[in-house]
CSV table of C-alpha atoms in Angstrom, one decimal:
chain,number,residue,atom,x,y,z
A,1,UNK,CA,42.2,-48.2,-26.6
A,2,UNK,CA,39.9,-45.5,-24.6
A,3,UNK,CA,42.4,-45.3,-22.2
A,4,UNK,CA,45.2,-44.5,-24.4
A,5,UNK,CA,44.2,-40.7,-25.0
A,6,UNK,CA,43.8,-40.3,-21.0
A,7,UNK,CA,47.2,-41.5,-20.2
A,8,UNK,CA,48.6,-39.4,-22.8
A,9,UNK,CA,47.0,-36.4,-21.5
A,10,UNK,CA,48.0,-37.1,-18.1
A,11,UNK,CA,51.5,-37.5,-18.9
A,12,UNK,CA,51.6,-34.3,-20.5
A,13,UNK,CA,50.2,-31.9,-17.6
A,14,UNK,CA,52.5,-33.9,-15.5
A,15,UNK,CA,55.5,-32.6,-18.0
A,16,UNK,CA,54.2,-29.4,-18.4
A,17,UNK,CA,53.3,-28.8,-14.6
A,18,UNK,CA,56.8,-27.6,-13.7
A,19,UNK,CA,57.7,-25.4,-16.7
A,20,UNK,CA,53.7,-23.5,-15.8
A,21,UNK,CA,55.4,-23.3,-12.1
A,22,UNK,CA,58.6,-21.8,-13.5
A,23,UNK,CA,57.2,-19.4,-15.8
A,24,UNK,CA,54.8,-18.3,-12.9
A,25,UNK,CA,57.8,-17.6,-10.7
A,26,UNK,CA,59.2,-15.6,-13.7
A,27,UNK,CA,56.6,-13.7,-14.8
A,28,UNK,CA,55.8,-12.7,-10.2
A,29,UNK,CA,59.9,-11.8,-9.8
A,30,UNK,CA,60.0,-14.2,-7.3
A,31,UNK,CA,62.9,-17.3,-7.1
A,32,UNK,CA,61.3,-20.8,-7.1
A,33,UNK,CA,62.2,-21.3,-3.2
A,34,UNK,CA,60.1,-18.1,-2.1
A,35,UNK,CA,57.6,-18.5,0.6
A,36,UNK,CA,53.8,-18.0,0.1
A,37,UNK,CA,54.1,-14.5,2.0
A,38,UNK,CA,56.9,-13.4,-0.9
A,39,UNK,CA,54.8,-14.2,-3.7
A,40,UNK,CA,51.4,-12.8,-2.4
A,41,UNK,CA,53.6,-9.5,-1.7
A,42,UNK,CA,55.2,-9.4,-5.1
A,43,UNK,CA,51.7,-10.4,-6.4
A,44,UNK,CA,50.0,-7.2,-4.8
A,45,UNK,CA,53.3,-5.0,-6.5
A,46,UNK,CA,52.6,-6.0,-9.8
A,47,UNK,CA,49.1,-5.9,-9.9
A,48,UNK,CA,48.9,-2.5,-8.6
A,49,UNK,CA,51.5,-1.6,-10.7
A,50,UNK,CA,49.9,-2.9,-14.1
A,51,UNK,CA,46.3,-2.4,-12.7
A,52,UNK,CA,44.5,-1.3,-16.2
A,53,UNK,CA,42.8,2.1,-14.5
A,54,UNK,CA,46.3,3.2,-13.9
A,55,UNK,CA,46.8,3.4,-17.0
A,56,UNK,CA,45.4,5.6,-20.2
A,57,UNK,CA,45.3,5.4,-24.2
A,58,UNK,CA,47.4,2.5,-25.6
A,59,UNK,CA,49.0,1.3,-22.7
A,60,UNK,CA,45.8,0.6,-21.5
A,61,UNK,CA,45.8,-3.1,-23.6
A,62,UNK,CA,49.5,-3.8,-23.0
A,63,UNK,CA,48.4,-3.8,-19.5
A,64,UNK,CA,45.1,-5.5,-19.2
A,65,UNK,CA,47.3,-8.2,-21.1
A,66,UNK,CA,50.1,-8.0,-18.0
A,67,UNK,CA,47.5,-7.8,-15.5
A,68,UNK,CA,46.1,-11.0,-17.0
A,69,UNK,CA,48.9,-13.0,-16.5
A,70,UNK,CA,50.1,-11.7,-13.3
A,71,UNK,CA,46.5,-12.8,-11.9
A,72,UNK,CA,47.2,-16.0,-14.2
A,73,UNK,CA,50.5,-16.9,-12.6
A,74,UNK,CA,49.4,-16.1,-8.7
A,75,UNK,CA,46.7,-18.2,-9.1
A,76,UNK,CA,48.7,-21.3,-10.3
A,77,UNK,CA,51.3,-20.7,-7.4
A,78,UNK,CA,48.4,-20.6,-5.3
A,79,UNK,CA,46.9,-24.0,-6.6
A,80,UNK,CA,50.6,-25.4,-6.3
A,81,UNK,CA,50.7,-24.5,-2.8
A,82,UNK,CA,47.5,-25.6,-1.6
A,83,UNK,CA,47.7,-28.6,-3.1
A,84,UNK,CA,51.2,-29.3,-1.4
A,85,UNK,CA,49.7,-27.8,1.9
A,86,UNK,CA,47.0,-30.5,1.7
A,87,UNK,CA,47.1,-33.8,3.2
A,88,UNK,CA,47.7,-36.8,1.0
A,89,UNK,CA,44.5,-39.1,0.1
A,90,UNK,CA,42.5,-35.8,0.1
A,91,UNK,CA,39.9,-34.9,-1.9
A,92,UNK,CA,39.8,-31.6,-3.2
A,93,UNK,CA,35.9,-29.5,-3.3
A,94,UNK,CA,35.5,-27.1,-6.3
A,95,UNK,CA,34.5,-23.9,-5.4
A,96,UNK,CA,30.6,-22.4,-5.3
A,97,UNK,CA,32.1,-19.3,-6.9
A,98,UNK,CA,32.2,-19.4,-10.1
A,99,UNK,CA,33.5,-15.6,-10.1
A,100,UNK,CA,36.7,-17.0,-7.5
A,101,UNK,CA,37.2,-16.6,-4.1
A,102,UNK,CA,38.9,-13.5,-1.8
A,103,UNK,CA,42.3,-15.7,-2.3
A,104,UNK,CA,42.2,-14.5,-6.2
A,105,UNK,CA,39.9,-11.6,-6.4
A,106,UNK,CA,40.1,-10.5,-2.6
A,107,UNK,CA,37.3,-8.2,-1.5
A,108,UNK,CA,35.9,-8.2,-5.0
A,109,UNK,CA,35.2,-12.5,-4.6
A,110,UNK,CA,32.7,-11.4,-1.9
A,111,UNK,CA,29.6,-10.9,-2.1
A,112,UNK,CA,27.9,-7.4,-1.5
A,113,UNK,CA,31.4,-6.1,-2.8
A,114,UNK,CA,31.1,-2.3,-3.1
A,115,UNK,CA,33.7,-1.5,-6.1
A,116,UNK,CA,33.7,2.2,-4.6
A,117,UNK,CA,35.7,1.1,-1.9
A,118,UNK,CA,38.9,-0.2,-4.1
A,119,UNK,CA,39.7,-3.1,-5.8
A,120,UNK,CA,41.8,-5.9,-4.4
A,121,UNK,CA,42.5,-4.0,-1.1
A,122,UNK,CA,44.8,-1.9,-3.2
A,123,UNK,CA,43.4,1.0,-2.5
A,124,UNK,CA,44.2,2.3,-6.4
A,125,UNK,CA,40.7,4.4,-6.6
A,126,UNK,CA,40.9,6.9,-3.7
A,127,UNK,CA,40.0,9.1,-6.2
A,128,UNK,CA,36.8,7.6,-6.6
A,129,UNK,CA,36.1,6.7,-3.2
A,130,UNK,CA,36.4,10.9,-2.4
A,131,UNK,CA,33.6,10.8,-5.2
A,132,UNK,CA,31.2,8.4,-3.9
A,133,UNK,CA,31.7,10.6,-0.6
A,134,UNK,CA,30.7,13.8,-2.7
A,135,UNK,CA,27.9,12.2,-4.4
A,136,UNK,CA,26.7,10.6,-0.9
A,137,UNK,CA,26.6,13.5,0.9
A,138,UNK,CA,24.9,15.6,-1.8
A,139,UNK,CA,22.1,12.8,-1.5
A,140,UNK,CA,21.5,13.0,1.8
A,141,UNK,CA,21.1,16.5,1.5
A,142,UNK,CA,19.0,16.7,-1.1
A,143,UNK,CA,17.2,13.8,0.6
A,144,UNK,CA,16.3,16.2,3.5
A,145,UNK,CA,15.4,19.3,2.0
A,146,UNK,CA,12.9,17.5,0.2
A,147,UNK,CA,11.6,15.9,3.8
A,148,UNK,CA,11.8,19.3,5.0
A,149,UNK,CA,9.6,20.9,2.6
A,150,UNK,CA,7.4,18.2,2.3
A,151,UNK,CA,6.9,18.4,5.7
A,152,UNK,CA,6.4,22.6,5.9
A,153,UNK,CA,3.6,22.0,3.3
A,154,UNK,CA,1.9,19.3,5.3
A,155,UNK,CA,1.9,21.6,8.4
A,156,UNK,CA,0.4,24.5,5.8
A,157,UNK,CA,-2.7,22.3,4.2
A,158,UNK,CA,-3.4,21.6,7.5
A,159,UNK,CA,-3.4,24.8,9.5
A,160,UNK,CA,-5.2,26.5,6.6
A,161,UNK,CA,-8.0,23.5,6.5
A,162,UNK,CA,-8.7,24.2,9.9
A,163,UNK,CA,-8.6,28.1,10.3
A,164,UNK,CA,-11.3,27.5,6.6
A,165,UNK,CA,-13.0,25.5,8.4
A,166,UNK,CA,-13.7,27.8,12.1
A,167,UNK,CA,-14.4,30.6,9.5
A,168,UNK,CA,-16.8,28.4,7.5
A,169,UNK,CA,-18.2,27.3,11.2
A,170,UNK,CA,-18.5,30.8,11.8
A,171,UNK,CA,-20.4,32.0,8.6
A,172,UNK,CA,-17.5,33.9,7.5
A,173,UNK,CA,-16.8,32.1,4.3
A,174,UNK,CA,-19.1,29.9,2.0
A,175,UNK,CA,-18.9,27.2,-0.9
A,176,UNK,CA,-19.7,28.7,-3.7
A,177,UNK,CA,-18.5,28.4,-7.6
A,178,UNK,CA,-18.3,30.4,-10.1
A,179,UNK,CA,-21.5,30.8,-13.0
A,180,UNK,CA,-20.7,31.0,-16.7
A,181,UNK,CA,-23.9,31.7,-17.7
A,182,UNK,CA,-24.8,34.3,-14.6
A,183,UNK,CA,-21.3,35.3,-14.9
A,184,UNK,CA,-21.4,35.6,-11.0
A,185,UNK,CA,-20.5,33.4,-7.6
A,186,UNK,CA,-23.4,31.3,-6.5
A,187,UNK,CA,-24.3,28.9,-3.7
A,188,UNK,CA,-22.6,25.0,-4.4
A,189,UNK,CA,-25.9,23.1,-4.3
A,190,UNK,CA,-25.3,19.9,-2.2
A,191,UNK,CA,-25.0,17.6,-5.3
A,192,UNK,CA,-22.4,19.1,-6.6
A,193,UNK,CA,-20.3,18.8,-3.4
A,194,UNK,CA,-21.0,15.0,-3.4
A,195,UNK,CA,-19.3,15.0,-7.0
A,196,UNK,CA,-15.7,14.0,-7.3
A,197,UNK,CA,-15.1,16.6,-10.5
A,198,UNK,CA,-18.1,19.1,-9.4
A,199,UNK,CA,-16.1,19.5,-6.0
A,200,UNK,CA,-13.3,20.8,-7.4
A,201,UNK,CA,-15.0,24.1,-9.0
A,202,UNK,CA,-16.1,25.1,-5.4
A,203,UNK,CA,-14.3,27.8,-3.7
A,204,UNK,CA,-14.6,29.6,-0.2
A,205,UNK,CA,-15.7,32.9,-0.7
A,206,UNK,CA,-16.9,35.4,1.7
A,207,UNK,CA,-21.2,36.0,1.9
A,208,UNK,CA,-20.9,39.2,0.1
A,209,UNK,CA,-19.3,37.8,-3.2
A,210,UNK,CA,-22.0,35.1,-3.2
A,211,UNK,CA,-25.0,35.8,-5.2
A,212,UNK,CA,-28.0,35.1,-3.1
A,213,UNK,CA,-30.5,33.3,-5.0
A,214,UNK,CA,-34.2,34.7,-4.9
A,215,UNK,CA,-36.7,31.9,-3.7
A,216,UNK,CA,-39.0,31.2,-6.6
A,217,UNK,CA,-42.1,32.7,-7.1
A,218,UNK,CA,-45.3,31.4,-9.1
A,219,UNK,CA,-46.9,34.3,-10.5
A,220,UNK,CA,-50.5,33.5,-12.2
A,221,UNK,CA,-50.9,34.5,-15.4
A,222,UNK,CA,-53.1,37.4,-16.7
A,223,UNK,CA,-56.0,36.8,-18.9
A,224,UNK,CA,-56.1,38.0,-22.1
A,225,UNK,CA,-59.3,40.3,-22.6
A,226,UNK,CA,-61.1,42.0,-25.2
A,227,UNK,CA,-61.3,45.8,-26.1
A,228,UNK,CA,-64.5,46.2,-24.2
A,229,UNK,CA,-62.9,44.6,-21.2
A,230,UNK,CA,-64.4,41.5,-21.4
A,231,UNK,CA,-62.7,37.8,-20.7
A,232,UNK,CA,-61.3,36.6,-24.1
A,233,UNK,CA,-62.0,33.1,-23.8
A,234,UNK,CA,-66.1,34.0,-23.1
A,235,UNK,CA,-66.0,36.6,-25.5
A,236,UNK,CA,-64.7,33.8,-27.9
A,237,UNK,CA,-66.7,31.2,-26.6
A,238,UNK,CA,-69.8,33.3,-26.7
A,239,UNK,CA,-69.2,34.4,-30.9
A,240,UNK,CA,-69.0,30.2,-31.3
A,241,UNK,CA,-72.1,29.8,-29.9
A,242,UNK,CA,-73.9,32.7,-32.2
A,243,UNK,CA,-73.9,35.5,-29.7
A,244,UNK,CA,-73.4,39.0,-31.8
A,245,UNK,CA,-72.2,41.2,-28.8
């Protein structure tokens, strides 16, 4: 009984094999008896004929639909005729693609395809490839004007760096950094040019803009004294002890 379903089946693709053939030779153009040159040349007609980015608004459907089944009907042909091409007592390997091969999707079955190039060898987007040219070339110029002025601003940090750091050599120019309290340009103590977020307050200025700090002085202090002229602290130490004058 399992059997009975398979036989069935396999009696109907048999039946229906030849009327697919037929309506594939219908819907190509082509008579039954043409070669597999005259139906891969009526092939690439249609299908750059009904291609659907030939075509605009509601046409557009009608012929994804035709496109459809020319690509439909080459592809059986092309099954019929490889399989008649084959030896007998072959077997036959599935194809790895599972997106076709270059026999039904030609350069677009490859991998690494580059859809500005055209589809299907056609040649139906020159339109696009004269785009990809435009945008291309813009890249590349934009690509080296940036290189260009990257590289002009390198040269600059480094030829200023150096000529700062012959006048810095030189005593010309110092690190110093601007005071908000003294509201003036100081000396950058060392510690602060150590600092990652200190450093970046210092500046080179030249020595006269830099206020030259004053080393520090300890004075002594004065003694307080009395009216008469006398020491404060004996005159005070003197009044706890009893003394009148």
């Amino acid at each position: 009984k399992p059997l009975i379903p398979i036989f069935t089946n396999l009696c109907c693709a048999l039946l229906k094999a030849p009327r697919m053939c037929a309506n594939a030779f219908r819907v190509l153009g082509v008579a039954s008896s043409a070669s597999h040159a005259e139906i891969k040349v009526a092939f690439r007609a249609l299908a750059k004929e009904w291609h659907p980015d030939l075509h605009h608004g509601a046409r557009k459907v009608a012929a994804e639909e035709k496109f459809k089944q020319i690509q439909a009907a080459y592809q059986r042909l092309l099954n019929t005729h490889d399989e008649a091409a084959r030896p007998s007592g072959s077997v036959r390997r599935k194809s790895r693609n599972p997106y076709g091969g270059k026999s039904q999707y030609g350069e677009a079955g490859k991998a690494g395809y580059d859809p500005f190039k055209g589809y299907m060898n056609f040649n139906a987007s020159k339109e696009t490839t004269d785009v990809r040219t435009r945008v291309e070339n813009a890249r590349h110029q934009r690509m080296l004007v940036c290189a260009g002025a990257f590289t002009v601003g390198l040269l600059a940090v480094m030829m200023t760096s150096r000529r700062d750091q012959k006048k810095r050599e030189k005593g010309e120019l110092v690190d110093a950094y601007w005071n908000q309290v003294t509201r003036r340009w100081e000396i950058a103590p060392a510690t602060m040019l150590k600092d990652p977020l200190l450093s970046t307050m210092v500046h080179l200025k030249p020595p006269e803009m830099v206020h030259k700090a004053t080393p520090n002085i300890r004075r002594t202090k004065s003694k307080a004294r009395t009216l008469d002229g006398r020491n404060a602290d004996d005159a005070y130490r003197a009044r706890q002890q009893g003394h009148r004058t």
